[in-house]
XYZ file of C-alpha atoms in Angstrom:
568
model
C 44.519 -36.317 -57.988
C 47.326 -35.507 -55.910
C 46.431 -36.334 -52.255
C 45.880 -33.855 -49.715
C 46.339 -33.590 -46.302
C 44.138 -31.736 -44.279
C 45.014 -27.987 -42.295
C 45.643 -29.206 -38.700
C 42.718 -26.660 -37.512
C 41.865 -26.873 -33.883
C 37.964 -26.709 -33.616
C 36.284 -25.543 -30.691
C 35.424 -29.058 -29.601
C 38.237 -30.466 -30.264
C 41.293 -30.335 -27.687
C 44.350 -28.808 -28.711
C 47.518 -30.511 -29.595
C 50.550 -29.759 -27.057
C 52.553 -27.062 -28.733
C 56.183 -27.566 -29.249
C 58.957 -26.638 -27.006
C 60.222 -24.147 -29.528
C 56.930 -22.194 -29.001
C 56.307 -22.941 -25.449
C 59.347 -21.225 -24.614
C 58.876 -18.043 -26.078
C 55.958 -15.247 -25.847
C 54.343 -14.319 -22.703
C 54.101 -10.767 -21.133
C 57.588 -9.911 -21.829
C 57.386 -10.014 -25.435
C 54.098 -6.842 -24.857
C 56.393 -4.224 -23.811
C 58.100 -4.633 -27.683
C 54.988 -4.913 -29.102
C 53.578 -1.980 -26.370
C 56.457 0.085 -27.822
C 56.510 -0.473 -31.687
C 52.241 0.224 -31.317
C 52.944 3.747 -29.542
C 55.757 4.755 -32.301
C 53.656 3.648 -35.271
C 50.672 5.377 -33.867
C 52.601 8.412 -33.028
C 54.136 8.446 -36.398
C 50.554 7.600 -38.429
C 48.323 10.139 -36.972
C 51.129 12.679 -36.575
C 50.584 13.174 -40.579
C 46.716 11.945 -40.469
C 45.541 14.520 -38.162
C 46.335 17.442 -39.751
C 46.778 15.950 -43.415
C 43.481 18.505 -44.191
C 45.530 21.601 -43.293
C 48.311 20.243 -45.034
C 46.787 19.686 -48.698
C 45.321 23.022 -48.038
C 47.785 25.071 -46.740
C 51.036 23.793 -48.973
C 49.504 22.308 -51.972
C 46.476 25.146 -52.674
C 43.802 21.952 -52.550
C 40.340 23.440 -52.082
C 38.710 22.808 -48.663
C 36.383 20.580 -50.001
C 38.441 18.500 -52.251
C 40.536 18.054 -49.203
C 38.227 16.874 -46.988
C 37.639 14.369 -49.647
C 40.701 13.075 -50.167
C 41.660 12.817 -45.968
C 38.104 10.759 -46.675
C 39.405 8.494 -48.979
C 42.804 7.889 -47.007
C 40.965 7.251 -43.461
C 38.786 4.468 -45.159
C 41.854 3.263 -47.016
C 43.533 3.132 -43.858
C 40.858 0.584 -42.298
C 40.333 -1.816 -44.899
C 43.943 -2.008 -45.650
C 44.817 -4.074 -42.277
C 42.222 -6.925 -43.936
C 44.579 -6.972 -46.724
C 47.890 -7.172 -44.502
C 45.663 -9.803 -42.587
C 45.365 -11.884 -44.963
C 48.768 -11.651 -46.225
C 49.638 -13.059 -42.765
C 47.534 -15.767 -42.201
C 48.180 -17.077 -45.762
C 51.798 -16.584 -46.192
C 54.027 -14.575 -44.143
C 52.953 -14.513 -40.844
C 52.191 -11.515 -38.304
C 55.821 -10.446 -37.589
C 56.930 -10.561 -41.178
C 53.708 -8.268 -41.904
C 54.059 -5.649 -39.507
C 58.089 -5.540 -39.741
C 57.816 -4.975 -43.667
C 54.609 -2.444 -42.824
C 56.982 -0.474 -40.660
C 59.284 -0.287 -42.961
C 57.134 0.890 -45.564
C 55.273 3.528 -43.290
C 59.661 4.766 -43.170
C 59.181 5.083 -46.629
C 55.916 7.016 -46.622
C 57.384 9.588 -44.094
C 60.696 10.368 -46.084
C 58.632 10.973 -48.897
C 56.331 13.341 -46.931
C 59.260 15.530 -45.206
C 60.772 15.638 -48.950
C 57.083 17.216 -49.789
C 57.387 19.930 -47.100
C 61.127 20.476 -47.277
C 61.804 20.834 -51.058
C 60.282 23.561 -52.637
C 60.135 22.234 -56.141
C 58.207 19.279 -54.985
C 55.402 22.115 -54.466
C 53.458 25.239 -55.458
C 54.580 28.350 -54.429
C 52.404 29.253 -51.648
C 49.438 31.906 -52.266
C 49.690 35.530 -51.951
C 47.486 36.509 -48.837
C 44.269 38.532 -50.446
C 44.820 36.789 -53.647
C 42.180 34.514 -55.475
C 44.242 33.161 -57.344
C 46.519 30.092 -56.374
C 48.646 28.039 -58.433
C 47.311 23.963 -58.536
C 50.361 21.466 -57.910
C 52.056 20.137 -60.729
C 51.429 16.746 -62.257
C 55.014 16.148 -61.140
C 53.932 17.694 -57.157
C 50.659 15.360 -57.172
C 52.185 11.885 -58.002
C 55.120 12.360 -55.365
C 52.208 13.681 -53.154
C 49.926 11.013 -53.407
C 52.755 8.551 -53.574
C 53.944 9.811 -50.214
C 50.178 9.441 -48.392
C 49.359 6.166 -50.155
C 52.926 4.973 -48.505
C 52.140 5.948 -45.269
C 48.803 5.267 -45.339
C 49.872 1.667 -46.156
C 52.553 1.371 -43.614
C 49.988 2.020 -41.208
C 46.971 0.671 -42.179
C 48.908 -2.467 -42.524
C 50.665 -2.521 -39.568
C 48.067 -1.345 -36.760
C 45.512 -4.646 -36.190
C 48.596 -6.937 -37.281
C 50.088 -5.973 -34.096
C 46.987 -6.657 -31.964
C 46.889 -10.429 -33.049
C 50.852 -10.537 -32.948
C 50.405 -9.268 -29.229
C 47.377 -11.873 -28.426
C 49.366 -14.977 -30.162
C 51.822 -14.389 -26.905
C 49.284 -14.851 -24.293
C 47.766 -18.207 -23.417
C 44.662 -17.444 -21.243
C 41.415 -15.375 -22.690
C 41.658 -13.743 -19.889
C 44.942 -11.936 -19.836
C 44.394 -11.775 -24.135
C 40.915 -9.498 -23.694
C 43.031 -7.697 -21.042
C 45.624 -7.374 -23.856
C 42.704 -5.778 -26.078
C 42.164 -3.301 -23.553
C 45.822 -1.985 -23.072
C 45.686 -2.339 -27.021
C 43.208 0.161 -27.371
C 44.465 2.513 -24.620
C 47.747 2.885 -26.294
C 45.879 3.669 -29.339
C 44.036 6.421 -28.301
C 47.343 7.869 -25.499
C 49.521 7.685 -28.625
C 46.878 9.272 -31.044
C 46.431 11.874 -28.422
C 50.441 12.970 -28.114
C 50.642 12.871 -31.561
C 47.128 15.328 -32.310
C 48.102 17.392 -30.065
C 51.904 17.885 -29.704
C 53.467 16.954 -32.896
C 50.526 18.994 -34.797
C 51.203 22.121 -32.804
C 54.779 21.852 -34.644
C 53.229 21.203 -37.583
C 51.021 24.240 -37.437
C 53.371 26.962 -35.452
C 57.198 25.890 -36.294
C 57.335 23.496 -39.251
C 56.044 20.982 -41.297
C 58.850 19.213 -41.854
C 60.381 19.245 -38.792
C 56.818 17.676 -37.697
C 57.135 15.241 -39.831
C 61.310 14.273 -39.088
C 59.912 14.045 -35.838
C 56.766 11.136 -36.875
C 59.920 9.449 -39.111
C 62.158 9.349 -35.754
C 58.820 7.897 -33.925
C 58.246 5.223 -36.284
C 62.347 4.549 -36.355
C 62.331 3.899 -32.929
C 59.150 1.854 -33.603
C 60.351 -0.761 -35.869
C 64.169 -1.103 -33.504
C 62.047 -1.800 -30.982
C 60.161 -4.449 -32.681
C 63.256 -6.121 -34.368
C 64.892 -6.092 -30.398
C 62.078 -8.182 -29.252
C 62.179 -10.728 -32.473
C 63.691 -13.538 -30.117
C 61.227 -13.685 -27.318
C 58.178 -14.023 -30.061
C 56.026 -16.935 -30.230
C 55.775 -16.399 -34.259
C 52.526 -18.173 -35.878
C 52.959 -20.117 -39.268
C 51.219 -18.951 -41.975
C 49.707 -22.225 -43.722
C 48.921 -21.162 -47.159
C 45.710 -19.459 -48.360
C 42.869 -19.833 -45.993
C 40.016 -19.148 -48.689
C 40.646 -22.498 -50.116
C 39.126 -24.172 -47.328
C 35.781 -22.453 -46.581
C 35.241 -22.589 -50.583
C 36.218 -26.362 -50.566
C 33.432 -27.098 -47.867
C 30.738 -24.965 -49.839
C 31.819 -26.795 -53.381
C 31.642 -30.019 -51.478
C 28.046 -29.497 -50.044
C 26.967 -28.675 -53.297
C 28.065 -31.509 -55.164
C 26.893 -33.855 -52.474
C 23.472 -32.037 -52.685
C 21.364 -35.351 -53.324
C 23.396 -37.647 -51.051
C 21.211 -37.736 -47.092
C 22.602 -36.428 -44.222
C 23.205 -38.955 -41.113
C 23.321 -39.203 -37.775
C 26.161 -41.398 -37.585
C 29.436 -39.941 -36.626
C 31.697 -42.717 -38.631
C 29.700 -41.709 -41.560
C 31.422 -38.315 -41.881
C 35.677 -37.830 -41.780
C 37.177 -36.093 -39.508
C 40.923 -34.826 -38.884
C 41.199 -36.295 -35.324
C 39.932 -39.925 -35.591
C 40.057 -40.817 -31.843
C 36.379 -41.758 -30.922
C 36.314 -40.287 -27.965
C 37.608 -36.726 -29.116
C 35.469 -36.683 -32.641
C 33.158 -33.697 -33.236
C 29.003 -35.043 -32.242
C 27.441 -34.770 -35.618
C 24.133 -33.282 -33.615
C 25.866 -30.663 -32.311
C 25.261 -28.109 -34.563
C 22.448 -27.613 -36.863
C 22.961 -24.130 -38.145
C 23.374 -24.706 -41.766
C 23.367 -28.353 -41.636
C 23.308 -28.989 -45.185
C 27.011 -27.980 -45.379
C 27.886 -30.885 -43.082
C 27.194 -33.038 -46.983
C 30.849 -31.590 -47.392
C 32.091 -34.280 -44.776
C 30.123 -36.659 -45.318
C 32.529 -40.090 -47.109
C 31.489 -41.484 -49.913
C 33.380 -43.908 -51.819
C 36.739 -43.094 -53.162
C 36.439 -39.670 -51.215
C 39.242 -41.518 -48.520
C 42.882 -43.595 -50.092
C 43.944 -46.216 -48.533
C 45.818 -44.899 -46.286
C 43.057 -42.284 -44.563
C 43.907 -39.372 -46.824
C 41.300 -37.512 -48.918
C 41.772 -38.297 -52.535
C 39.129 -35.698 -53.763
C 39.609 -32.534 -51.571
C 37.224 -30.298 -53.215
C 34.564 -33.106 -52.566
C 35.316 -34.189 -49.390
C 36.309 -32.006 -46.489
C 36.664 -32.591 -42.547
C 33.680 -32.058 -40.331
C 35.668 -29.560 -38.223
C 36.514 -27.540 -41.515
C 32.534 -27.340 -42.016
C 32.347 -26.075 -38.249
C 34.993 -23.445 -39.160
C 32.915 -22.051 -41.758
C 29.793 -22.322 -40.017
C 31.305 -20.561 -36.836
C 32.262 -17.487 -39.187
C 28.934 -17.559 -41.064
C 27.599 -17.130 -37.538
C 29.431 -13.953 -36.324
C 28.230 -12.131 -40.253
C 25.340 -10.606 -38.265
C 26.716 -9.894 -35.061
C 29.594 -8.339 -37.487
C 27.090 -6.839 -39.568
C 25.299 -4.893 -36.788
C 29.067 -3.289 -35.414
C 28.550 -0.932 -39.013
C 25.734 1.065 -37.563
C 26.874 1.059 -34.288
C 29.766 3.297 -35.913
C 28.430 5.180 -38.324
C 26.880 7.583 -35.861
C 30.580 7.964 -34.473
C 32.182 8.764 -38.128
C 29.198 11.217 -38.790
C 29.867 13.242 -35.348
C 33.802 13.273 -35.260
C 33.546 15.351 -38.409
C 30.338 17.440 -37.559
C 31.651 18.065 -34.024
C 34.674 19.965 -35.584
C 31.885 22.214 -37.919
C 29.977 23.076 -34.850
C 32.980 23.781 -32.760
C 33.716 26.099 -35.553
C 30.443 28.472 -34.890
C 30.885 28.521 -31.357
C 33.114 30.378 -28.663
C 36.367 28.418 -28.353
C 38.483 30.849 -25.942
C 40.051 29.328 -22.666
C 40.761 32.238 -21.168
C 41.648 35.632 -22.990
C 44.724 34.573 -24.940
C 44.137 31.037 -25.728
C 42.030 29.482 -28.556
C 41.056 26.031 -28.925
C 41.765 24.862 -32.495
C 38.618 23.050 -33.590
C 40.375 20.358 -35.074
C 41.477 19.398 -31.579
C 37.718 19.026 -30.210
C 37.667 15.337 -30.845
C 40.728 14.357 -28.751
C 37.949 14.697 -26.012
C 36.767 11.144 -27.238
C 40.126 9.451 -27.717
C 40.898 11.143 -23.846
C 37.474 9.474 -22.695
C 38.433 6.167 -24.306
C 41.862 5.541 -23.207
C 40.251 6.833 -19.474
C 37.139 4.386 -19.516
C 39.178 1.690 -21.161
C 41.838 1.802 -18.660
C 39.303 2.146 -15.376
C 37.181 -0.645 -16.602
C 39.670 -3.332 -17.057
C 41.226 -2.319 -13.570
C 38.387 -1.472 -11.346
C 35.084 -1.830 -12.789
C 35.260 -5.489 -14.552
C 36.810 -6.810 -11.702
C 34.472 -5.294 -9.106
C 31.419 -6.533 -11.215
C 32.882 -9.789 -11.515
C 33.056 -10.300 -7.612
C 29.450 -8.573 -6.863
C 27.937 -10.993 -9.243
C 30.319 -14.150 -9.010
C 30.081 -13.762 -13.574
C 31.725 -11.207 -15.922
C 30.472 -9.588 -18.506
C 30.753 -11.418 -21.694
C 31.952 -10.341 -25.049
C 28.722 -9.814 -26.157
C 27.779 -7.628 -22.975
C 30.222 -5.169 -23.749
C 29.386 -4.505 -27.530
C 25.973 -4.294 -26.571
C 26.409 -2.149 -23.743
C 28.229 0.035 -25.871
C 25.603 0.644 -28.705
C 23.737 1.331 -25.698
C 25.756 4.491 -24.981
C 26.364 5.177 -28.488
C 22.592 5.591 -28.878
C 22.626 7.883 -25.609
C 25.379 9.855 -26.934
C 23.601 11.289 -30.243
C 20.467 11.723 -27.877
C 22.903 13.787 -26.120
C 24.418 15.168 -29.302
C 20.748 16.020 -30.284
C 19.321 17.874 -27.520
C 22.758 20.317 -27.143
C 22.052 21.385 -30.956
C 18.693 21.963 -30.334
C 20.029 24.294 -27.562
C 22.917 25.973 -30.023
C 20.223 26.604 -33.033
C 17.766 28.133 -30.414
C 21.115 30.260 -29.205
C 21.724 31.291 -32.648
C 17.237 32.149 -33.188
C 18.088 34.209 -30.060
C 20.521 36.329 -31.589
C 19.505 36.591 -35.311
C 22.563 34.964 -36.362
C 20.749 32.651 -38.995
C 21.681 33.974 -42.166
C 25.205 35.019 -41.323
C 27.629 32.646 -42.596
C 30.647 32.377 -40.265
C 29.239 34.198 -37.568
C 30.275 32.537 -33.920
C 27.589 31.168 -31.452
C 27.765 32.841 -28.382
C 28.110 29.648 -26.836
C 30.989 28.084 -24.904
C 32.432 24.750 -26.823
C 32.362 23.004 -23.838
C 28.316 22.006 -24.189
C 29.941 19.235 -26.861
C 31.904 17.642 -24.387
C 29.340 15.867 -22.618
C 28.592 13.894 -25.840
C 32.241 13.451 -27.141
C 32.853 11.958 -23.295
C 29.971 9.669 -24.015
C 30.904 8.464 -27.131
C 34.376 7.944 -25.561
C 32.615 5.595 -23.084
C 31.001 3.667 -25.846
C 33.873 2.845 -27.388
C 35.714 1.613 -24.563
C 32.983 -0.878 -23.895
C 32.580 -2.030 -27.611
C 36.087 -1.502 -29.320
C 37.841 -4.523 -26.756
C 35.117 -6.486 -26.958
C 34.252 -6.492 -30.788
C 38.215 -7.156 -31.432
C 38.104 -10.160 -28.860
C 34.836 -11.588 -29.910
C 36.285 -12.127 -33.149
C 39.648 -13.066 -32.088
C 38.396 -15.783 -29.787
C 35.573 -17.270 -32.351
C 37.049 -17.181 -35.743
C 39.166 -20.532 -36.750
C 42.790 -20.215 -35.593
C 44.176 -20.151 -39.267
C 42.591 -16.168 -39.455
C 43.357 -14.912 -36.350
C 44.858 -12.077 -38.170
C 41.501 -11.912 -40.397
C 39.785 -11.449 -37.061
C 41.460 -8.441 -35.506
C 40.995 -6.821 -38.492
C 37.493 -7.441 -38.710
C 37.187 -4.178 -36.565
C 39.018 -1.898 -38.925
C 37.177 -3.321 -41.639
C 33.596 -2.263 -39.767
C 35.111 1.181 -39.624
C 36.303 1.542 -42.947
C 32.804 0.698 -44.446
C 31.085 2.922 -41.499
C 33.294 5.549 -42.788
C 31.729 5.653 -46.170
C 28.311 4.484 -44.864
C 28.074 7.734 -42.965
C 29.621 10.332 -46.012
C 26.916 8.629 -48.325
C 24.290 9.036 -45.283
C 24.989 12.527 -44.769
C 24.768 13.090 -48.663
C 21.571 11.413 -49.093
C 20.203 13.418 -46.026
C 21.652 16.703 -47.511
C 19.943 16.014 -51.075
C 16.509 14.939 -49.324
C 16.040 17.810 -47.049
C 17.486 21.116 -46.256
C 18.609 20.433 -42.585
C 22.486 20.563 -44.055
C 22.899 23.555 -45.760
C 26.520 24.621 -46.079
C 25.747 27.299 -43.485
C 24.783 24.719 -40.393
C 23.095 27.922 -38.581
C 20.479 27.935 -40.385
C 19.910 24.096 -40.455
C 18.545 21.398 -38.633
C 21.347 19.391 -37.372
C 19.367 18.419 -34.499
C 16.988 16.563 -37.214
C 20.248 14.230 -38.192
C 20.799 12.958 -34.895
C 17.322 12.188 -34.127
C 17.417 9.945 -37.603
C 20.617 8.302 -36.172
C 19.284 7.701 -32.185
C 16.150 5.724 -34.198
C 18.276 3.786 -36.437
C 20.816 3.337 -33.755
C 18.103 2.001 -31.046
C 16.654 0.026 -34.132
C 20.789 -1.748 -34.941
C 20.980 -2.272 -31.351
C 17.785 -4.431 -31.588
C 18.939 -6.375 -34.245
C 22.292 -6.917 -32.560
C 20.192 -8.537 -29.366
C 18.393 -10.940 -32.115
C 21.989 -11.840 -33.742
C 23.824 -12.804 -29.895
C 20.552 -13.855 -28.615
C 20.728 -16.918 -31.509
C 24.818 -17.104 -31.490
C 26.638 -19.546 -29.067
C 30.697 -18.310 -28.405
C 31.719 -21.730 -28.764
C 35.142 -21.178 -28.775
C 35.890 -19.397 -25.401
C 33.775 -21.265 -23.780
C 36.152 -24.212 -24.944
C 38.616 -22.372 -23.692
C 37.207 -21.277 -20.216
C 37.245 -24.963 -19.796
C 40.306 -25.063 -20.513
C 41.546 -22.073 -18.368
C 41.311 -21.706 -14.770
C 40.266 -18.533 -13.082
C 38.132 -17.614 -16.340
C 34.626 -17.253 -16.705
C 32.227 -16.024 -19.223
């Protein structure tokens, strides 16, 4: 069998090799101006069409509202699942820069198609006549063009967001700088989403869909131009082939050597770095210790030149530790699914609640129901900046230690549970007002209760997001093997995508088992749903505490030792 040279991944317990001059001369804070500009344009463009997708389908393509909501659900879920595919391509084949550039170009093509669907009458059905019960559905060709435009724009948005996060973090060296970057990454995402969800949506609703989409195209084009302009400054990661082969080899090798007795002597194991002073101690980690068999040297495993002769029977102890780190992160990662599920439910139900409440701002202006979600984005943006600039530094000065990433995620868990409790109490108040005014049997009735009652729960959700989203992204980035950094930052997006589908399934299950969620929410018991989320969130928080107690942040601790001025 051909000789295999091991991938030079640097584990937590091994000193990182010195970077070549060509790498050290690039990167740094100057690149973040280009990446921030690119991210702003991408998010302005993406959320400019995504935020108003349901309205576009209903008004311009005569799609029934329920079907339009289902399409939007699928699109949201796919956009949050696609970053994993982009991350795999980036880590294994092309690198973060190439994937971000290609994704931005793909989204440009999607915007061109969306502009055409809005501009050309032949690409959409004739509008419904006012008062008519019959509306012509789109033709098969019109559906094909519509779905192709949405799919292309979604692929571009999903492939670029978290790839830009990885590329930006790769430009910095100190863990503290990387954590700060992730804070401001989410701040930029939220601010851009706020602008697109208000200004661009207003243009689409009040002036012209084609003009609104053209603005999205322009923002995307400028973002791509800014991104390419910074190419000579970027420190680009080099792909190392399929990164799933290594973990699979560890499992296969461990199974094939399942009858081999484990040894406590370091020299009985294969190390990527052979210096005796730097080899990884075999007893350093007893989690999934049976995997150590994959690194045990047996007869015929190594050639005379020291290279592995049988790669599916022998792996390095460093590769074993990388796989073990990923496995140990899975429980913490899984706890994030039900951390975000209540937020996904709240985001959709809050719009439904707002539709039945008094949304007047003064005598002439009425707040659009869909715009109520902007409160979460504003709150999250404000508190991300507040925490990064004032709260976290003050905490470190007072206690002598900063909040760890796991502590930040844990605080996020608690705050999200509190927000669900507030939501339940506000809904109880809304239902009491409905009962007092005898509006239960009147679908579409406006409850004499200001929409401002929904603001506290949405603000609290934003505070929770400001804690856990940057914390999760930084944790996965630090803890995953260096060759899987793009996949690491996309893990949060994967959680969001799964949580979105879990929230849909959970609501559908409760609808079938109870009468709490009828078509007319004024005659339902939405508060009971929120109390269920409070209970489930509390149980999920206890599960997270157990996972966090058992987990030790090995990679961050190593970086702390080699970068002065930062502690965790």
